[in-house]
């Protein structure tokens, strides 16, 4: 047993703690009007940093939580931190499709640009769309449904094509 608790107990505790933290983050996001894309938009257009501070707070909090979970049960995080143990541009352990680092980077950039463009058109990031759905916004509900269905369809239909195409071009 490496860490404070066994790997078997961590399998139960980590999801429960994550669910509780997710509920707290969701509540705070709803109360503050949090939006990552809106934070960057407000900073670029108006030099307002209120929403951007929330974005950086979530990034820092996630990293700190990762460190805490690792300290509690190191055995549950075999490749922690993967960027230092496997190389900065190596795929995250357990990533699907068994592609090269460059392929994952290209897909991440395409996905990030897509979420950014769609978020600008919708007026908020995916987290904000979830929050607005709980507030009764039907446009956001359709986004959430579309995101779920689109994720499944992308994996089922296009992932094989994308994987094959990236292998053909040597990535």
PDB file of C-alpha atoms in Angstrom:
ATOM      1  CA  UNK A   1       0.000   0.000   0.000  1.00  0.00           C
ATOM      2  CA  UNK A   2       1.544   3.271  -1.175  1.00  0.00           C
ATOM      3  CA  UNK A   3      -0.195   6.366   0.136  1.00  0.00           C
ATOM      4  CA  UNK A   4      -2.640   6.741   2.990  1.00  0.00           C
ATOM      5  CA  UNK A   5      -5.298   4.300   1.799  1.00  0.00           C
ATOM      6  CA  UNK A   6      -5.341   1.127  -0.278  1.00  0.00           C
ATOM      7  CA  UNK A   7      -6.086   1.075  -3.988  1.00  0.00           C
ATOM      8  CA  UNK A   8      -9.276  -0.926  -3.337  1.00  0.00           C
ATOM      9  CA  UNK A   9     -10.646   1.741  -0.998  1.00  0.00           C
ATOM     10  CA  UNK A  10      -9.542   4.491  -3.405  1.00  0.00           C
ATOM     11  CA  UNK A  11     -11.657   2.909  -6.146  1.00  0.00           C
ATOM     12  CA  UNK A  12     -14.688   3.729  -3.969  1.00  0.00           C
ATOM     13  CA  UNK A  13     -13.607   6.987  -2.328  1.00  0.00           C
ATOM     14  CA  UNK A  14     -12.176   8.865  -5.307  1.00  0.00           C
ATOM     15  CA  UNK A  15     -15.417   8.731  -7.385  1.00  0.00           C
ATOM     16  CA  UNK A  16     -17.509   9.689  -4.337  1.00  0.00           C
ATOM     17  CA  UNK A  17     -15.238  12.631  -3.529  1.00  0.00           C
ATOM     18  CA  UNK A  18     -15.197  13.607  -7.207  1.00  0.00           C
ATOM     19  CA  UNK A  19     -19.009  13.548  -7.340  1.00  0.00           C
ATOM     20  CA  UNK A  20     -19.234  15.739  -4.235  1.00  0.00           C
ATOM     21  CA  UNK A  21     -16.634  18.149  -5.658  1.00  0.00           C
ATOM     22  CA  UNK A  22     -18.537  18.232  -8.974  1.00  0.00           C
ATOM     23  CA  UNK A  23     -21.748  19.174  -7.170  1.00  0.00           C
ATOM     24  CA  UNK A  24     -19.922  21.954  -5.317  1.00  0.00           C
ATOM     25  CA  UNK A  25     -18.315  23.225  -8.526  1.00  0.00           C
ATOM     26  CA  UNK A  26     -21.687  23.104 -10.314  1.00  0.00           C
ATOM     27  CA  UNK A  27     -23.345  25.053  -7.517  1.00  0.00           C
ATOM     28  CA  UNK A  28     -20.589  27.676  -7.507  1.00  0.00           C
ATOM     29  CA  UNK A  29     -20.651  27.894 -11.319  1.00  0.00           C
ATOM     30  CA  UNK A  30     -24.393  28.510 -11.217  1.00  0.00           C
ATOM     31  CA  UNK A  31     -24.164  31.124  -8.459  1.00  0.00           C
ATOM     32  CA  UNK A  32     -21.284  33.034 -10.073  1.00  0.00           C
ATOM     33  CA  UNK A  33     -22.242  32.739 -13.751  1.00  0.00           C
ATOM     34  CA  UNK A  34     -18.911  31.037 -14.468  1.00  0.00           C
ATOM     35  CA  UNK A  35     -17.887  30.630 -18.094  1.00  0.00           C
ATOM     36  CA  UNK A  36     -14.343  29.934 -19.341  1.00  0.00           C
ATOM     37  CA  UNK A  37     -14.946  31.180 -22.875  1.00  0.00           C
ATOM     38  CA  UNK A  38     -16.802  34.207 -21.534  1.00  0.00           C
ATOM     39  CA  UNK A  39     -13.812  34.955 -19.310  1.00  0.00           C
ATOM     40  CA  UNK A  40     -11.439  35.105 -22.261  1.00  0.00           C
ATOM     41  CA  UNK A  41     -14.007  37.072 -24.298  1.00  0.00           C
ATOM     42  CA  UNK A  42     -14.479  39.628 -21.501  1.00  0.00           C
ATOM     43  CA  UNK A  43     -10.733  39.984 -21.020  1.00  0.00           C
ATOM     44  CA  UNK A  44      -9.968  40.435 -24.729  1.00  0.00           C
ATOM     45  CA  UNK A  45     -12.843  42.824 -25.444  1.00  0.00           C
ATOM     46  CA  UNK A  46     -13.243  44.727 -22.180  1.00  0.00           C
ATOM     47  CA  UNK A  47     -10.172  43.884 -20.029  1.00  0.00           C
ATOM     48  CA  UNK A  48     -12.540  42.439 -17.344  1.00  0.00           C
ATOM     49  CA  UNK A  49     -10.942  39.617 -15.362  1.00  0.00           C
ATOM     50  CA  UNK A  50     -13.757  38.440 -13.057  1.00  0.00           C
ATOM     51  CA  UNK A  51     -14.723  35.349 -15.093  1.00  0.00           C
ATOM     52  CA  UNK A  52     -11.116  34.671 -16.102  1.00  0.00           C
ATOM     53  CA  UNK A  53     -10.097  34.451 -12.441  1.00  0.00           C
ATOM     54  CA  UNK A  54     -12.672  31.678 -12.014  1.00  0.00           C
ATOM     55  CA  UNK A  55     -11.166  29.770 -14.930  1.00  0.00           C
ATOM     56  CA  UNK A  56      -7.678  29.928 -13.442  1.00  0.00           C
ATOM     57  CA  UNK A  57      -9.078  29.001 -10.023  1.00  0.00           C
ATOM     58  CA  UNK A  58     -10.577  25.814 -11.490  1.00  0.00           C
ATOM     59  CA  UNK A  59      -7.301  24.899 -13.224  1.00  0.00           C
ATOM     60  CA  UNK A  60      -5.281  25.420 -10.039  1.00  0.00           C
ATOM     61  CA  UNK A  61      -7.872  23.604  -7.917  1.00  0.00           C
ATOM     62  CA  UNK A  62      -7.864  20.621 -10.273  1.00  0.00           C
ATOM     63  CA  UNK A  63      -4.077  20.364 -10.084  1.00  0.00           C
ATOM     64  CA  UNK A  64      -4.102  20.633  -6.284  1.00  0.00           C
ATOM     65  CA  UNK A  65      -6.842  17.984  -6.067  1.00  0.00           C
ATOM     66  CA  UNK A  66      -4.780  15.725  -8.316  1.00  0.00           C
ATOM     67  CA  UNK A  67      -1.800  16.132  -5.982  1.00  0.00           C
ATOM     68  CA  UNK A  68      -3.985  15.392  -2.939  1.00  0.00           C
ATOM     69  CA  UNK A  69      -5.459  12.249  -4.529  1.00  0.00           C
ATOM     70  CA  UNK A  70      -1.946  11.127  -5.430  1.00  0.00           C
ATOM     71  CA  UNK A  71      -0.764  11.649  -1.840  1.00  0.00           C
ATOM     72  CA  UNK A  72      -3.752   9.731  -0.470  1.00  0.00           C
ATOM     73  CA  UNK A  73      -3.300   6.732  -2.754  1.00  0.00           C
ATOM     74  CA  UNK A  74      -0.259   6.759  -4.977  1.00  0.00           C
ATOM     75  CA  UNK A  75      -1.012   3.254  -6.278  1.00  0.00           C
ATOM     76  CA  UNK A  76      -4.164   4.463  -8.044  1.00  0.00           C
ATOM     77  CA  UNK A  77      -2.135   6.913 -10.145  1.00  0.00           C
ATOM     78  CA  UNK A  78       0.574   4.749 -11.690  1.00  0.00           C
ATOM     79  CA  UNK A  79       1.870   7.323 -14.165  1.00  0.00           C
ATOM     80  CA  UNK A  80       1.617  10.418 -11.980  1.00  0.00           C
ATOM     81  CA  UNK A  81       2.530  12.961 -13.216  1.00  0.00           C
ATOM     82  CA  UNK A  82       2.428  11.528 -16.732  1.00  0.00           C
ATOM     83  CA  UNK A  83       3.993  14.608 -18.327  1.00  0.00           C
ATOM     84  CA  UNK A  84       7.143  14.070 -16.231  1.00  0.00           C
ATOM     85  CA  UNK A  85       7.217  10.262 -16.198  1.00  0.00           C
ATOM     86  CA  UNK A  86       6.384   9.674 -19.865  1.00  0.00           C
ATOM     87  CA  UNK A  87       7.433  12.881 -21.604  1.00  0.00           C
ATOM     88  CA  UNK A  88       5.703  16.228 -22.022  1.00  0.00           C
ATOM     89  CA  UNK A  89       3.956  15.443 -25.313  1.00  0.00           C
ATOM     90  CA  UNK A  90       3.183  11.787 -24.602  1.00  0.00           C
ATOM     91  CA  UNK A  91      -0.444  10.635 -24.623  1.00  0.00           C
ATOM     92  CA  UNK A  92      -2.214  10.413 -21.292  1.00  0.00           C
ATOM     93  CA  UNK A  93      -2.045   6.791 -20.072  1.00  0.00           C
ATOM     94  CA  UNK A  94      -5.203   4.947 -21.028  1.00  0.00           C
ATOM     95  CA  UNK A  95      -6.015   7.290 -23.921  1.00  0.00           C
ATOM     96  CA  UNK A  96      -8.122   5.592 -26.601  1.00  0.00           C
ATOM     97  CA  UNK A  97      -7.165   4.684 -30.164  1.00  0.00           C
ATOM     98  CA  UNK A  98      -3.449   4.009 -29.553  1.00  0.00           C
ATOM     99  CA  UNK A  99      -2.276   6.926 -31.699  1.00  0.00           C
ATOM    100  CA  UNK A 100       0.924   8.946 -31.687  1.00  0.00           C
ATOM    101  CA  UNK A 101       1.477  12.037 -29.563  1.00  0.00           C
ATOM    102  CA  UNK A 102       1.198  14.282 -32.610  1.00  0.00           C
ATOM    103  CA  UNK A 103      -2.164  12.754 -33.526  1.00  0.00           C
ATOM    104  CA  UNK A 104      -3.543  13.396 -30.031  1.00  0.00           C
ATOM    105  CA  UNK A 105      -2.214  16.954 -30.163  1.00  0.00           C
ATOM    106  CA  UNK A 106      -3.838  17.588 -33.562  1.00  0.00           C
ATOM    107  CA  UNK A 107      -7.173  16.165 -32.383  1.00  0.00           C
ATOM    108  CA  UNK A 108      -6.998  18.237 -29.182  1.00  0.00           C
ATOM    109  CA  UNK A 109      -6.357  21.427 -31.157  1.00  0.00           C
ATOM    110  CA  UNK A 110      -9.217  20.674 -33.565  1.00  0.00           C
ATOM    111  CA  UNK A 111     -11.581  19.866 -30.685  1.00  0.00           C
ATOM    112  CA  UNK A 112     -10.507  22.903 -28.690  1.00  0.00           C
ATOM    113  CA  UNK A 113     -10.981  25.224 -31.652  1.00  0.00           C
ATOM    114  CA  UNK A 114     -14.379  23.672 -32.335  1.00  0.00           C
ATOM    115  CA  UNK A 115     -15.546  24.103 -28.732  1.00  0.00           C
ATOM    116  CA  UNK A 116     -14.230  27.680 -28.757  1.00  0.00           C
ATOM    117  CA  UNK A 117     -16.071  28.653 -31.951  1.00  0.00           C
ATOM    118  CA  UNK A 118     -19.297  26.922 -30.905  1.00  0.00           C
ATOM    119  CA  UNK A 119     -19.005  28.430 -27.413  1.00  0.00           C
ATOM    120  CA  UNK A 120     -18.714  31.929 -28.862  1.00  0.00           C
ATOM    121  CA  UNK A 121     -21.827  31.393 -30.990  1.00  0.00           C
ATOM    122  CA  UNK A 122     -23.761  29.970 -28.038  1.00  0.00           C
ATOM    123  CA  UNK A 123     -22.553  32.545 -25.565  1.00  0.00           C
ATOM    124  CA  UNK A 124     -20.745  30.197 -23.211  1.00  0.00           C
ATOM    125  CA  UNK A 125     -18.512  27.209 -22.592  1.00  0.00           C
ATOM    126  CA  UNK A 126     -19.854  23.653 -22.134  1.00  0.00           C
ATOM    127  CA  UNK A 127     -19.946  24.042 -18.329  1.00  0.00           C
ATOM    128  CA  UNK A 128     -21.969  27.223 -18.717  1.00  0.00           C
ATOM    129  CA  UNK A 129     -24.340  25.385 -21.084  1.00  0.00           C
ATOM    130  CA  UNK A 130     -24.939  22.746 -18.407  1.00  0.00           C
ATOM    131  CA  UNK A 131     -25.618  25.466 -15.847  1.00  0.00           C
ATOM    132  CA  UNK A 132     -27.971  27.291 -18.207  1.00  0.00           C
ATOM    133  CA  UNK A 133     -29.759  23.988 -18.907  1.00  0.00           C
ATOM    134  CA  UNK A 134     -30.475  23.568 -15.204  1.00  0.00           C
ATOM    135  CA  UNK A 135     -31.865  27.106 -15.230  1.00  0.00           C
ATOM    136  CA  UNK A 136     -34.360  26.131 -17.957  1.00  0.00           C
ATOM    137  CA  UNK A 137     -32.647  27.465 -21.096  1.00  0.00           C
ATOM    138  CA  UNK A 138     -33.861  25.282 -23.984  1.00  0.00           C
ATOM    139  CA  UNK A 139     -31.066  26.374 -26.353  1.00  0.00           C
ATOM    140  CA  UNK A 140     -28.556  25.103 -23.825  1.00  0.00           C
ATOM    141  CA  UNK A 141     -30.483  21.860 -23.382  1.00  0.00           C
ATOM    142  CA  UNK A 142     -30.192  21.194 -27.114  1.00  0.00           C
ATOM    143  CA  UNK A 143     -26.457  21.925 -26.901  1.00  0.00           C
ATOM    144  CA  UNK A 144     -26.022  19.430 -24.043  1.00  0.00           C
ATOM    145  CA  UNK A 145     -28.019  16.759 -25.898  1.00  0.00           C
ATOM    146  CA  UNK A 146     -26.096  17.481 -29.099  1.00  0.00           C
ATOM    147  CA  UNK A 147     -22.771  17.302 -27.287  1.00  0.00           C
ATOM    148  CA  UNK A 148     -23.621  13.897 -25.804  1.00  0.00           C
ATOM    149  CA  UNK A 149     -24.949  12.471 -29.072  1.00  0.00           C
ATOM    150  CA  UNK A 150     -22.130  14.062 -31.065  1.00  0.00           C
ATOM    151  CA  UNK A 151     -19.470  12.555 -28.807  1.00  0.00           C
ATOM    152  CA  UNK A 152     -20.876   9.071 -29.283  1.00  0.00           C
ATOM    153  CA  UNK A 153     -21.332   9.499 -33.036  1.00  0.00           C
ATOM    154  CA  UNK A 154     -17.827  10.924 -33.452  1.00  0.00           C
ATOM    155  CA  UNK A 155     -16.326   7.951 -31.694  1.00  0.00           C
ATOM    156  CA  UNK A 156     -18.454   5.361 -33.509  1.00  0.00           C
ATOM    157  CA  UNK A 157     -18.439   6.847 -37.011  1.00  0.00           C
ATOM    158  CA  UNK A 158     -15.456   9.090 -37.505  1.00  0.00           C
ATOM    159  CA  UNK A 159     -12.821   7.900 -35.048  1.00  0.00           C
ATOM    160  CA  UNK A 160     -11.898   4.926 -37.231  1.00  0.00           C
ATOM    161  CA  UNK A 161     -11.620   7.201 -40.265  1.00  0.00           C
ATOM    162  CA  UNK A 162      -9.552   9.802 -38.393  1.00  0.00           C
ATOM    163  CA  UNK A 163      -7.313   7.120 -36.904  1.00  0.00           C
ATOM    164  CA  UNK A 164      -6.718   5.574 -40.342  1.00  0.00           C
ATOM    165  CA  UNK A 165      -6.075   8.950 -41.958  1.00  0.00           C
ATOM    166  CA  UNK A 166      -3.542   9.933 -39.299  1.00  0.00           C
ATOM    167  CA  UNK A 167      -1.729   6.608 -39.699  1.00  0.00           C
ATOM    168  CA  UNK A 168      -1.604   7.066 -43.489  1.00  0.00           C
ATOM    169  CA  UNK A 169       0.075  10.469 -43.113  1.00  0.00           C
ATOM    170  CA  UNK A 170       2.453   9.003 -40.530  1.00  0.00           C
ATOM    171  CA  UNK A 171       1.098  10.416 -37.297  1.00  0.00           C
TER     172      UNK A 171
END
